[in-house]
Coordinates of N, CA and C in Angstrom, one line a residue:
X1179 N -39.2 -64.6 -56.0 CA -38.2 -64.8 -57.0 C -37.6 -63.5 -57.5
X1180 N -36.3 -63.4 -57.5 CA -35.7 -62.1 -57.7 C -35.0 -62.0 -59.0
X1181 N -34.5 -60.7 -59.3 CA -33.6 -60.4 -60.3 C -32.2 -60.2 -59.7
X1182 N -31.2 -60.9 -60.2 CA -29.9 -60.8 -59.7 C -28.9 -60.4 -60.8
X1183 N -28.2 -59.3 -60.6 CA -27.1 -58.9 -61.6 C -25.8 -59.2 -61.0
X1184 N -25.0 -60.0 -61.7 CA -23.6 -60.4 -61.2 C -22.6 -59.8 -62.1
X1185 N -21.8 -58.8 -61.7 CA -20.7 -58.3 -62.4 C -21.1 -57.9 -63.9
X1186 N -22.3 -57.3 -64.0 CA -22.9 -57.0 -65.3 C -22.1 -55.8 -66.0
X1187 N -21.8 -56.0 -67.2 CA -21.3 -55.0 -68.1 C -22.2 -54.8 -69.3
X1188 N -22.8 -53.7 -69.4 CA -23.8 -53.5 -70.4 C -23.4 -52.4 -71.4
X1189 N -23.6 -52.6 -72.7 CA -23.2 -51.7 -73.7 C -24.3 -51.4 -74.7
X1190 N -24.2 -50.2 -75.3 CA -25.1 -49.8 -76.4 C -24.2 -49.4 -77.5
X1191 N -24.0 -50.4 -78.5 CA -23.0 -50.1 -79.5 C -21.6 -50.2 -78.9
X1192 N -20.9 -49.1 -79.1 CA -19.5 -49.0 -78.6 C -19.5 -48.3 -77.2
X1193 N -20.6 -47.9 -76.8 CA -20.7 -47.1 -75.5 C -21.0 -48.0 -74.3
X1194 N -20.2 -48.0 -73.3 CA -20.4 -48.7 -72.1 C -21.3 -48.0 -71.2
X1195 N -22.5 -48.6 -70.8 CA -23.5 -47.9 -70.0 C -23.3 -48.3 -68.5
X1196 N -23.1 -49.6 -68.3 CA -22.9 -50.1 -66.9 C -21.7 -51.0 -66.9
X1197 N -20.9 -51.0 -65.8 CA -19.7 -51.8 -65.7 C -19.6 -52.3 -64.3
X1198 N -19.3 -53.6 -64.2 CA -19.1 -54.3 -62.9 C -20.2 -54.0 -61.9
X1199 N -21.5 -54.2 -62.4 CA -22.7 -53.9 -61.5 C -23.2 -55.2 -60.9
X1200 N -23.3 -55.3 -59.6 CA -23.9 -56.4 -58.9 C -24.9 -56.0 -57.9
X1201 N -26.1 -56.5 -58.1 CA -27.2 -56.1 -57.1 C -28.4 -57.1 -57.3
X1202 N -29.3 -57.1 -56.3 CA -30.5 -57.9 -56.3 C -31.7 -57.0 -56.2
X1203 N -32.8 -57.4 -57.0 CA -34.1 -56.8 -56.8 C -35.0 -57.9 -56.3
X1204 N -35.5 -57.7 -55.1 CA -36.2 -58.7 -54.3 C -37.7 -58.8 -54.7
X1205 N -38.3 -60.0 -54.5 CA -39.7 -60.1 -54.7 C -40.5 -59.4 -53.6
X1206 N -41.7 -59.0 -54.0 CA -42.6 -58.3 -53.0 C -42.2 -56.8 -52.9
X1207 N -41.4 -56.3 -53.8 CA -41.0 -54.9 -53.7 C -41.1 -54.2 -55.1
X1208 N -41.5 -53.0 -55.0 CA -41.5 -52.1 -56.2 C -40.3 -51.3 -56.3
X1209 N -39.6 -51.4 -57.4 CA -38.3 -50.6 -57.5 C -38.4 -49.7 -58.7
X1210 N -38.0 -48.5 -58.6 CA -37.9 -47.5 -59.7 C -36.5 -47.5 -60.2
X1211 N -36.4 -47.5 -61.5 CA -35.1 -47.3 -62.2 C -35.1 -45.9 -62.8
X1212 N -34.1 -45.1 -62.3 CA -34.1 -43.7 -62.7 C -32.7 -43.4 -63.3
X1213 N -32.6 -42.3 -63.9 CA -31.3 -41.8 -64.5 C -31.6 -40.8 -65.6
X1214 N -30.6 -40.1 -66.0 CA -30.7 -39.1 -67.0 C -31.0 -39.8 -68.4
X1215 N -31.5 -39.0 -69.3 CA -31.7 -39.5 -70.6 C -30.4 -40.1 -71.2
X1216 N -30.6 -41.3 -71.9 CA -29.5 -41.9 -72.6 C -28.5 -42.7 -71.7
X1217 N -28.9 -42.9 -70.4 CA -28.0 -43.6 -69.5 C -28.2 -45.1 -69.6
X1218 N -29.3 -45.6 -70.2 CA -29.4 -47.0 -70.4 C -30.5 -47.7 -69.7
X1219 N -31.5 -46.9 -69.2 CA -32.6 -47.5 -68.5 C -33.4 -48.6 -69.3
X1220 N -33.8 -48.2 -70.5 CA -34.5 -49.1 -71.4 C -33.6 -50.3 -71.8
X1221 N -32.3 -50.0 -72.1 CA -31.4 -51.0 -72.5 C -31.2 -52.1 -71.4
X1222 N -31.2 -51.6 -70.1 CA -31.1 -52.6 -69.0 C -32.3 -53.4 -68.9
X1223 N -33.5 -52.8 -69.0 CA -34.7 -53.5 -68.9 C -34.8 -54.6 -70.0
X1224 N -34.4 -54.2 -71.2 CA -34.5 -55.1 -72.3 C -33.5 -56.3 -72.1
X1225 N -32.4 -56.0 -71.5 CA -31.4 -57.1 -71.3 C -32.0 -58.1 -70.3
X1226 N -32.6 -57.5 -69.2 CA -33.2 -58.4 -68.2 C -34.3 -59.3 -68.8
X1227 N -35.0 -58.7 -69.8 CA -36.1 -59.4 -70.4 C -35.7 -60.4 -71.4
X1228 N -34.4 -60.4 -71.7 CA -33.8 -61.3 -72.7 C -33.9 -60.8 -74.1
X1229 N -34.1 -59.5 -74.3 CA -34.3 -58.9 -75.6 C -33.0 -58.1 -76.1
X1230 N -32.0 -58.2 -75.3 CA -30.7 -57.5 -75.6 C -29.6 -58.3 -75.1
X1231 N -28.7 -58.8 -75.9 CA -27.6 -59.6 -75.5 C -26.2 -58.9 -75.5
X1232 N -26.3 -57.5 -75.5 CA -25.0 -56.8 -75.5 C -24.5 -56.5 -74.1
X1233 N -24.3 -57.7 -73.4 CA -23.7 -57.5 -72.0 C -22.8 -58.7 -71.7
X1234 N -22.0 -58.5 -70.7 CA -21.2 -59.6 -70.1 C -21.6 -59.7 -68.6
X1235 N -21.1 -60.8 -68.0 CA -21.6 -61.0 -66.6 C -22.8 -61.8 -66.6
X1236 N -23.6 -61.8 -65.6 CA -24.7 -62.7 -65.4 C -26.0 -61.9 -65.1
X1237 N -27.1 -62.3 -65.7 CA -28.4 -61.9 -65.2 C -29.1 -63.2 -64.8
X1238 N -29.5 -63.2 -63.5 CA -30.2 -64.4 -63.0 C -31.6 -64.1 -62.6
X1239 N -32.6 -64.8 -63.2 CA -34.0 -64.6 -63.0 C -34.5 -65.8 -62.2
X1240 N -35.1 -65.5 -61.1 CA -35.7 -66.6 -60.3 C -34.7 -67.8 -60.1
X1241 N -33.5 -67.4 -59.8 CA -32.4 -68.4 -59.5 C -31.9 -69.2 -60.7
X1242 N -32.3 -68.7 -62.0 CA -31.8 -69.4 -63.2 C -31.1 -68.4 -64.0
X1243 N -29.9 -68.7 -64.5 CA -29.2 -67.8 -65.4 C -30.0 -67.5 -66.7
X1244 N -30.1 -66.3 -67.1 CA -30.9 -65.9 -68.3 C -30.4 -66.7 -69.5
X1245 N -29.1 -66.9 -69.7 CA -28.6 -67.5 -70.9 C -28.9 -69.0 -71.0
X1246 N -29.3 -69.6 -69.9 CA -29.6 -71.0 -69.9 C -31.1 -71.2 -70.0
X1247 N -31.9 -70.2 -70.0 CA -33.4 -70.3 -70.1 C -33.9 -70.5 -71.5
X1248 N -34.8 -71.3 -71.7 CA -35.5 -71.4 -73.0 C -36.4 -70.3 -73.2
X1249 N -36.9 -70.0 -74.4 CA -37.9 -68.9 -74.6 C -39.1 -69.1 -73.8
X1250 N -39.6 -70.4 -73.7 CA -40.8 -70.7 -72.9 C -40.5 -70.4 -71.4
X1251 N -39.3 -70.7 -70.9 CA -39.0 -70.5 -69.5 C -38.9 -69.0 -69.2
X1252 N -38.4 -68.2 -70.2 CA -38.4 -66.8 -70.0 C -39.8 -66.2 -70.0
X1253 N -40.6 -66.7 -70.9 CA -42.0 -66.2 -71.0 C -42.8 -66.5 -69.7
X1254 N -42.4 -67.5 -69.0 CA -43.2 -67.8 -67.8 C -42.5 -67.3 -66.5
X1255 N -41.4 -66.5 -66.7 CA -40.6 -66.0 -65.6 C -40.7 -64.5 -65.6
X1256 N -40.6 -63.8 -66.7 CA -40.6 -62.4 -66.8 C -41.5 -61.9 -67.9
X1257 N -42.3 -60.8 -67.5 CA -43.2 -60.1 -68.5 C -42.7 -58.7 -68.6
X1258 N -42.9 -58.1 -69.8 CA -42.3 -56.8 -70.1 C -43.4 -55.9 -70.7
X1259 N -43.7 -54.8 -70.1 CA -44.6 -53.8 -70.6 C -43.8 -52.7 -71.2
X1260 N -43.8 -52.5 -72.5 CA -43.0 -51.5 -73.2 C -43.7 -50.2 -73.2
X1261 N -43.0 -49.2 -73.8 CA -43.6 -47.9 -73.9 C -44.5 -47.8 -75.1
X1262 N -44.6 -48.8 -76.0 CA -45.4 -48.8 -77.1 C -46.9 -48.7 -76.8
X1263 N -47.6 -47.8 -77.5 CA -49.0 -47.7 -77.3 C -49.8 -48.7 -78.2
X1264 N -50.6 -49.6 -77.6 CA -51.3 -50.5 -78.4 C -52.7 -50.0 -78.5
X1265 N -53.1 -49.8 -79.8 CA -54.4 -49.3 -80.1 C -55.0 -50.1 -81.3
X1266 N -55.1 -51.4 -81.1 CA -55.6 -52.2 -82.1 C -57.2 -52.0 -82.2
X1267 N -57.6 -51.6 -83.4 CA -59.0 -51.3 -83.5 C -59.9 -52.5 -83.3
X1268 N -60.9 -52.4 -82.6 CA -62.0 -53.4 -82.3 C -61.4 -54.6 -81.5
X1269 N -60.2 -54.5 -80.9 CA -59.7 -55.6 -80.1 C -60.2 -55.4 -78.7
X1270 N -61.1 -56.2 -78.2 CA -61.6 -56.0 -76.8 C -60.5 -56.2 -75.8
X1271 N -60.7 -55.5 -74.7 CA -59.6 -55.5 -73.6 C -59.3 -56.9 -73.1
X1272 N -60.4 -57.7 -72.9 CA -60.1 -59.0 -72.4 C -59.3 -59.9 -73.4
X1273 N -59.5 -59.7 -74.7 CA -58.7 -60.4 -75.7 C -57.3 -60.0 -75.7
X1274 N -57.0 -58.7 -75.4 CA -55.7 -58.2 -75.3 C -55.0 -58.8 -74.1
X1275 N -55.7 -58.9 -73.0 CA -55.2 -59.5 -71.8 C -54.9 -60.9 -72.0
X1276 N -55.8 -61.6 -72.7 CA -55.7 -63.0 -73.0 C -54.4 -63.4 -73.7
X1277 N -53.8 -62.4 -74.4 CA -52.5 -62.7 -75.1 C -51.4 -63.1 -74.1
X1278 N -51.6 -62.6 -72.9 CA -50.6 -63.0 -71.8 C -50.7 -64.5 -71.5
X1279 N -51.7 -65.2 -71.9 CA -51.8 -66.6 -71.6 C -51.1 -67.5 -72.7
X1280 N -50.6 -66.9 -73.7 CA -49.9 -67.6 -74.8 C -48.9 -68.7 -74.4
X1281 N -48.1 -68.4 -73.3 CA -47.1 -69.5 -72.9 C -47.8 -70.7 -72.4
X1282 N -49.0 -70.6 -72.0 CA -49.7 -71.7 -71.3 C -50.7 -72.5 -72.1
X1283 N -51.2 -71.9 -73.3 CA -52.2 -72.5 -74.1 C -51.6 -73.5 -75.0
X1284 N -52.5 -74.3 -75.6 CA -52.0 -75.4 -76.5 C -51.5 -74.8 -77.8
X1285 N -51.1 -75.6 -78.8 CA -50.4 -75.1 -80.0 C -51.4 -74.3 -80.9
X1286 N -52.7 -74.4 -80.7 CA -53.6 -73.5 -81.5 C -54.1 -72.4 -80.6
X1287 N -53.5 -72.2 -79.4 CA -53.9 -71.1 -78.6 C -55.2 -71.1 -78.0
X1288 N -55.8 -72.3 -77.8 CA -57.1 -72.4 -77.2 C -57.1 -72.1 -75.7
X1289 N -58.0 -71.2 -75.3 CA -58.1 -70.9 -73.9 C -59.0 -71.9 -73.2
X1290 N -58.5 -72.3 -72.0 CA -59.3 -73.2 -71.1 C -60.0 -72.3 -70.1
X1291 N -60.9 -72.9 -69.3 CA -61.6 -72.2 -68.3 C -60.7 -71.5 -67.3
X1292 N -59.7 -72.3 -66.9 CA -58.7 -71.7 -65.9 C -58.0 -70.5 -66.5
X1293 N -57.7 -70.5 -67.8 CA -57.1 -69.3 -68.5 C -58.1 -68.1 -68.4
X1294 N -59.4 -68.4 -68.7 CA -60.4 -67.3 -68.7 C -60.5 -66.7 -67.3
X1295 N -60.4 -67.6 -66.3 CA -60.5 -67.1 -64.9 C -59.3 -66.2 -64.6
X1296 N -58.1 -66.5 -65.1 CA -57.0 -65.7 -64.8 C -57.1 -64.4 -65.5
X1297 N -57.6 -64.4 -66.7 CA -57.8 -63.1 -67.5 C -58.8 -62.2 -66.7
X1298 N -59.9 -62.8 -66.2 CA -60.9 -62.0 -65.5 C -60.3 -61.4 -64.2
X1299 N -59.5 -62.3 -63.5 CA -58.9 -61.8 -62.3 C -57.9 -60.7 -62.5
X1300 N -57.1 -60.8 -63.6 CA -56.1 -59.8 -64.0 C -56.8 -58.5 -64.2
X1301 N -57.9 -58.5 -65.0 CA -58.6 -57.2 -65.2 C -59.2 -56.7 -63.9
X1302 N -59.6 -57.5 -63.0 CA -60.2 -57.1 -61.7 C -59.1 -56.4 -60.9
X1303 N -57.9 -57.0 -60.9 CA -56.8 -56.5 -60.1 C -56.4 -55.1 -60.5
X1304 N -56.6 -54.7 -61.8 CA -56.2 -53.4 -62.2 C -57.4 -52.5 -62.3
X1305 N -58.6 -53.0 -61.9 CA -59.8 -52.1 -61.9 C -60.4 -51.9 -63.2
X1306 N -60.3 -52.9 -64.1 CA -60.8 -52.7 -65.5 C -61.8 -53.8 -65.9
X1307 N -62.4 -54.5 -64.9 CA -63.4 -55.5 -65.2 C -64.5 -55.0 -66.1
X1308 N -65.0 -53.7 -65.8 CA -66.1 -53.2 -66.5 C -65.8 -52.8 -68.0
X1309 N -64.5 -52.9 -68.3 CA -64.0 -52.5 -69.6 C -63.7 -53.8 -70.5
X1310 N -64.0 -55.0 -70.0 CA -63.6 -56.2 -70.6 C -63.9 -56.3 -72.1
X1311 N -65.1 -55.8 -72.5 CA -65.5 -55.9 -73.9 C -65.3 -54.6 -74.7
X1312 N -64.7 -53.6 -74.0 CA -64.5 -52.3 -74.7 C -63.3 -52.4 -75.6
X1313 N -63.4 -51.9 -76.8 CA -62.2 -52.0 -77.7 C -61.0 -51.2 -77.2
X1314 N -59.8 -51.7 -77.4 CA -58.6 -51.0 -76.9 C -58.5 -49.6 -77.5
X1315 N -58.9 -49.4 -78.7 CA -58.6 -48.1 -79.4 C -59.6 -47.0 -78.9
X1316 N -60.5 -47.4 -78.0 CA -61.4 -46.4 -77.4 C -60.9 -46.0 -76.0
X1317 N -59.8 -46.5 -75.5 CA -59.4 -46.3 -74.1 C -58.6 -45.0 -74.0
X1318 N -58.5 -44.4 -72.8 CA -57.6 -43.3 -72.5 C -56.2 -44.0 -72.3
X1319 N -55.2 -43.1 -72.3 CA -53.8 -43.6 -72.0 C -53.7 -44.4 -70.7
X1320 N -54.3 -43.8 -69.7 CA -54.3 -44.5 -68.3 C -55.0 -45.8 -68.3
X1321 N -56.2 -45.9 -69.0 CA -56.9 -47.1 -69.1 C -56.1 -48.2 -69.9
X1322 N -55.5 -47.7 -71.0 CA -54.7 -48.6 -71.8 C -53.5 -49.2 -71.0
X1323 N -52.8 -48.4 -70.2 CA -51.7 -48.8 -69.4 C -52.2 -49.9 -68.4
X1324 N -53.4 -49.7 -67.8 CA -53.9 -50.7 -66.9 C -54.2 -52.1 -67.6
X1325 N -54.7 -52.0 -68.8 CA -54.9 -53.2 -69.6 C -53.6 -53.9 -69.9
X1326 N -52.6 -53.2 -70.3 CA -51.3 -53.8 -70.6 C -50.7 -54.4 -69.3
X1327 N -50.9 -53.8 -68.2 CA -50.4 -54.4 -66.9 C -51.2 -55.6 -66.6
X1328 N -52.5 -55.6 -66.9 CA -53.3 -56.8 -66.7 C -52.8 -57.9 -67.6
X1329 N -52.4 -57.6 -68.8 CA -51.8 -58.7 -69.7 C -50.6 -59.3 -69.1
X1330 N -49.7 -58.4 -68.5 CA -48.5 -58.9 -67.8 C -48.9 -59.8 -66.6
X1331 N -50.0 -59.4 -65.9 CA -50.4 -60.2 -64.8 C -51.0 -61.6 -65.3
X1332 N -51.7 -61.6 -66.4 CA -52.2 -62.8 -66.9 C -51.1 -63.7 -67.4
X1333 N -50.0 -63.2 -67.7 CA -48.8 -64.0 -68.1 C -48.3 -64.8 -66.9
X1334 N -48.7 -64.3 -65.7 CA -48.4 -65.1 -64.5 C -46.9 -65.3 -64.2
X1335 N -46.2 -64.2 -64.3 CA -44.7 -64.3 -64.1 C -44.4 -63.7 -62.7
X1336 N -43.3 -64.2 -62.1 CA -42.9 -63.6 -60.8 C -42.2 -62.3 -60.9
X1337 N -41.8 -62.0 -62.1 CA -41.0 -60.7 -62.4 C -41.8 -59.9 -63.5
X1338 N -42.0 -58.6 -63.2 CA -42.6 -57.8 -64.2 C -41.7 -56.5 -64.4
X1339 N -41.4 -56.2 -65.6 CA -40.7 -55.1 -66.0 C -41.5 -54.1 -66.8
X1340 N -41.4 -52.8 -66.5 CA -42.2 -51.8 -67.2 C -41.2 -50.6 -67.6
X1341 N -41.3 -50.2 -68.9 CA -40.5 -49.1 -69.4 C -41.3 -47.9 -69.4
X1342 N -41.1 -47.0 -68.5 CA -41.8 -45.7 -68.3 C -43.3 -45.8 -68.5
X1343 N -43.9 -46.6 -67.6 CA -45.4 -46.8 -67.6 C -46.2 -45.5 -67.3
X1344 N -45.5 -44.5 -66.7 CA -46.3 -43.3 -66.3 C -46.1 -42.2 -67.4
X1345 N -45.3 -42.5 -68.4 CA -45.1 -41.5 -69.5 C -46.5 -41.2 -70.2
X1346 N -46.7 -40.0 -70.6 CA -47.9 -39.6 -71.3 C -49.2 -39.5 -70.4
X1347 N -49.0 -39.8 -69.1 CA -50.2 -39.7 -68.2 C -50.2 -38.4 -67.4
X1348 N -51.4 -37.9 -67.0 CA -51.4 -36.7 -66.2 C -51.1 -37.1 -64.8
X1349 N -50.9 -36.1 -63.9 CA -50.3 -36.3 -62.6 C -51.2 -37.3 -61.8
X1350 N -52.5 -37.1 -61.7 CA -53.3 -38.0 -60.8 C -53.1 -39.5 -61.3
X1351 N -53.1 -39.7 -62.7 CA -53.0 -41.0 -63.2 C -51.6 -41.6 -63.0
X1352 N -50.6 -40.8 -62.9 CA -49.3 -41.3 -62.6 C -49.2 -41.9 -61.2
X1353 N -49.8 -41.1 -60.3 CA -49.8 -41.6 -58.9 C -50.7 -42.8 -58.7
X1354 N -51.8 -42.9 -59.4 CA -52.7 -44.0 -59.3 C -52.0 -45.3 -59.9
X1355 N -51.3 -45.1 -61.0 CA -50.7 -46.2 -61.6 C -49.5 -46.7 -60.8
X1356 N -48.7 -45.8 -60.2 CA -47.6 -46.2 -59.4 C -48.1 -46.9 -58.1
X1357 N -49.2 -46.4 -57.6 CA -49.8 -47.0 -56.4 C -50.3 -48.4 -56.7
X1358 N -50.9 -48.6 -57.9 CA -51.3 -49.9 -58.3 C -50.2 -50.9 -58.4
X1359 N -49.1 -50.4 -59.0 CA -47.9 -51.3 -59.1 C -47.4 -51.7 -57.7
X1360 N -47.4 -50.8 -56.8 CA -47.0 -51.1 -55.4 C -47.9 -52.1 -54.8
X1361 N -49.2 -52.0 -55.0 CA -50.1 -53.0 -54.4 C -49.9 -54.4 -55.0
X1362 N -49.6 -54.4 -56.3 CA -49.4 -55.7 -57.0 C -48.1 -56.3 -56.5
X1363 N -47.1 -55.5 -56.3 CA -45.8 -56.1 -55.8 C -46.0 -56.6 -54.4
X1364 N -46.7 -55.9 -53.5 CA -46.8 -56.4 -52.2 C -47.8 -57.5 -52.0
X1365 N -49.0 -57.3 -52.6 CA -50.1 -58.3 -52.4 C -49.9 -59.6 -53.2
X1366 N -49.3 -59.4 -54.4 CA -49.1 -60.6 -55.3 C -47.7 -61.1 -55.2
X1367 N -46.9 -60.5 -54.4 CA -45.5 -60.9 -54.1 C -44.7 -60.9 -55.5
X1368 N -44.9 -59.9 -56.3 CA -44.1 -59.8 -57.5 C -42.9 -59.0 -57.4
X1369 N -41.9 -59.3 -58.2 CA -40.7 -58.4 -58.2 C -41.0 -57.5 -59.4
X1370 N -41.2 -56.2 -59.1 CA -41.6 -55.2 -60.2 C -40.5 -54.1 -60.3
X1371 N -40.0 -54.0 -61.5 CA -38.9 -53.0 -61.7 C -39.4 -52.1 -62.9
X1372 N -39.5 -50.8 -62.7 CA -40.0 -49.9 -63.8 C -39.1 -48.7 -63.9
X1373 N -38.9 -48.2 -65.1 CA -38.2 -47.0 -65.3 C -39.1 -45.8 -65.3
X1374 N -38.6 -44.7 -64.8 CA -39.4 -43.5 -64.7 C -38.5 -42.2 -64.6
X1375 N -39.1 -41.1 -65.0 CA -38.4 -39.8 -64.8 C -39.1 -39.0 -63.7
X1376 N -40.1 -39.6 -63.0 CA -40.8 -39.0 -61.9 C -40.1 -39.2 -60.6
X1377 N -39.3 -38.3 -60.2 CA -38.5 -38.5 -58.9 C -39.5 -38.6 -57.7
X1378 N -40.5 -37.8 -57.7 CA -41.4 -37.8 -56.6 C -42.1 -39.1 -56.4
X1379 N -42.5 -39.7 -57.5 CA -43.1 -41.1 -57.5 C -42.0 -42.1 -57.0
X1380 N -40.8 -42.0 -57.6 CA -39.8 -43.0 -57.3 C -39.4 -43.0 -55.8
X1381 N -39.3 -41.8 -55.3 CA -38.9 -41.6 -53.9 C -40.0 -41.7 -52.9
X1382 N -41.2 -41.4 -53.3 CA -42.3 -41.3 -52.4 C -43.2 -42.5 -52.3
X1383 N -43.2 -43.4 -53.4 CA -44.1 -44.5 -53.5 C -43.4 -45.8 -53.5
X1384 N -42.2 -45.8 -54.1 CA -41.5 -47.1 -54.3 C -40.8 -47.6 -53.1
X1385 N -40.5 -48.9 -53.0 CA -39.7 -49.5 -51.9 C -38.3 -49.2 -52.1
X1386 N -37.8 -49.3 -53.3 CA -36.4 -49.1 -53.6 C -36.2 -48.3 -54.9
X1387 N -35.0 -47.7 -55.0 CA -34.7 -46.9 -56.2 C -33.3 -47.4 -56.7
X1388 N -33.2 -47.6 -58.0 CA -32.0 -48.0 -58.6 C -31.6 -46.8 -59.6
X1389 N -30.5 -46.2 -59.3 CA -30.1 -45.0 -60.1 C -28.9 -45.3 -60.9
X1390 N -29.0 -45.1 -62.2 CA -27.9 -45.3 -63.1 C -27.1 -44.0 -63.2
X1391 N -25.8 -44.2 -62.8 CA -24.8 -43.1 -62.7 C -23.7 -43.6 -63.5
X1392 N -23.8 -43.6 -64.8 CA -22.8 -44.3 -65.7 C -21.4 -44.1 -65.3
X1393 N -20.7 -45.3 -65.1 CA -21.1 -46.7 -65.4 C -21.5 -47.4 -64.2
X1394 N -22.0 -46.7 -63.1 CA -22.4 -47.4 -61.9 C -23.9 -47.4 -61.8
X1395 N -24.3 -48.3 -60.9 CA -25.7 -48.4 -60.5 C -25.8 -48.4 -59.0
X1396 N -26.5 -47.3 -58.5 CA -26.7 -47.2 -57.1 C -28.1 -47.7 -56.7
X1397 N -28.2 -48.7 -55.9 CA -29.5 -49.3 -55.6 C -29.7 -49.3 -54.1
X1398 N -30.7 -48.5 -53.6 CA -30.9 -48.2 -52.2 C -32.4 -48.2 -51.9
X1399 N -32.8 -48.4 -50.6 CA -34.2 -48.2 -50.2 C -34.5 -46.7 -50.6
X1400 N -35.8 -46.4 -50.9 CA -36.2 -45.1 -51.3 C -35.8 -44.0 -50.4
X1401 N -36.0 -44.2 -49.1 CA -35.7 -43.2 -48.1 C -34.2 -42.9 -48.0
X1402 N -33.4 -44.0 -48.2 CA -31.9 -43.8 -48.1 C -31.4 -43.1 -49.4
X1403 N -32.1 -43.4 -50.5 CA -31.7 -42.8 -51.8 C -32.0 -41.3 -51.7
X1404 N -33.2 -40.9 -51.1 CA -33.5 -39.5 -51.0 C -32.5 -38.7 -50.2
X1405 N -32.0 -39.4 -49.2 CA -31.0 -38.7 -48.3 C -29.6 -38.8 -48.7
X1406 N -29.4 -39.6 -49.8 CA -28.0 -39.7 -50.3 C -27.6 -38.6 -51.2
X1407 N -26.3 -38.4 -51.5 CA -25.9 -37.4 -52.4 C -26.0 -37.7 -53.9
X1408 N -26.4 -39.0 -54.2 CA -26.4 -39.5 -55.6 C -27.3 -38.7 -56.5
X1409 N -28.6 -38.5 -56.0 CA -29.6 -37.8 -56.9 C -29.2 -36.3 -57.1
X1410 N -28.8 -35.7 -56.0 CA -28.4 -34.3 -56.1 C -27.3 -34.0 -57.1
X1411 N -26.3 -34.9 -57.0 CA -25.1 -34.8 -57.9 C -25.5 -35.1 -59.3
X1412 N -26.3 -36.1 -59.6 CA -26.6 -36.5 -60.9 C -27.6 -35.6 -61.6
X1413 N -28.6 -35.1 -60.9 CA -29.7 -34.3 -61.6 C -29.5 -32.8 -61.5
X1414 N -28.7 -32.3 -60.5 CA -28.5 -30.9 -60.4 C -27.7 -30.4 -61.6
X1415 N -28.0 -29.2 -62.0 CA -27.4 -28.5 -63.1 C -27.5 -27.0 -62.9
X1416 N -26.9 -26.2 -63.7 CA -27.0 -24.8 -63.5 C -28.5 -24.3 -63.6
X1417 N -28.9 -23.7 -62.5 CA -30.3 -23.2 -62.4 C -31.3 -24.2 -61.8
X1418 N -30.9 -25.4 -61.5 CA -31.8 -26.4 -60.9 C -31.0 -27.1 -59.8
X1419 N -31.8 -27.7 -58.9 CA -31.2 -28.5 -57.8 C -32.2 -29.5 -57.3
X1420 N -31.7 -30.6 -56.7 CA -32.6 -31.5 -56.1 C -32.9 -31.1 -54.6
X1421 N -34.2 -31.0 -54.3 CA -34.7 -30.6 -53.0 C -35.0 -31.9 -52.2
X1422 N -34.2 -32.3 -51.2 CA -34.5 -33.5 -50.5 C -35.8 -33.4 -49.6
X1423 N -36.3 -32.2 -49.3 CA -37.5 -32.1 -48.5 C -38.7 -32.4 -49.3
X1424 N -38.8 -31.9 -50.6 CA -39.9 -32.3 -51.5 C -39.6 -33.5 -52.3
X1425 N -38.4 -33.9 -52.3 CA -37.9 -35.1 -53.1 C -38.2 -34.9 -54.6
X1426 N -37.9 -33.7 -55.0 CA -38.1 -33.3 -56.4 C -37.0 -32.3 -56.9
X1427 N -37.0 -32.1 -58.2 CA -36.1 -31.1 -58.7 C -36.8 -29.7 -58.6
X1428 N -36.0 -28.7 -58.2 CA -36.6 -27.3 -58.1 C -35.7 -26.4 -58.9
X1429 N -36.3 -25.3 -59.3 CA -35.5 -24.2 -59.9 C -34.8 -23.4 -58.9
X1430 N -33.7 -22.9 -59.2 CA -32.9 -22.0 -58.3 C -33.1 -20.6 -58.9
X1431 N -33.6 -19.7 -58.1 CA -33.8 -18.3 -58.5 C -32.4 -17.6 -58.5
X1432 N -32.2 -16.9 -59.6 CA -31.0 -16.1 -59.6 C -31.3 -14.6 -59.8
X1433 N -30.6 -13.7 -59.2 CA -30.8 -12.3 -59.3 C -30.3 -11.7 -60.6

């Protein structure tokens, strides 16, 4: 089940961020959303999640127009991991993950055995089973991100959105988290779209890259994006340049 944008025009206040954008994000693929600061990465993710209505055109989730979906339909179609750090004192990890089952529990939120099994499996998928009873406020940033992804998995949606999930992580944890997202997309056949500033991760680990070049959106397979002129043109500036060999930004030495 995919994300489809049809002639999307997205604004932030009076500023137009995207105009006449049409593209598909396919299931079973990990796609990185990149762009310079202030170009609308978070705004686009929030629009797809149904949290921002400052757009015209269509956003179609799993073959259903977003504007026609009820809150419950949205909650069972798309999950969203924000940049907010959740550090609720004494809240065990498995209880945080269980919040993802809210769209499926009864009116008092009572968990059934099937719900508990899904929570356990979600923790297992992200390698956090041994942390089930550990309080959230005692986790490292990387561990906390894994728990939040487990919560999204417990929500059991075909589409998962993440806003800069590798922010505040050290380099090894960034690669580990991105690799985890790739495995979840491929093995669980999820459509996963996440924003990032890490070009090496976007171009080296992801299946596709969507680059915001206001007011356009360039969406290509990662290898094609690395070979295209889009990244070099957008990210190069005086003293820096995009190096297609290393797939990263490098400094230019001047005499």
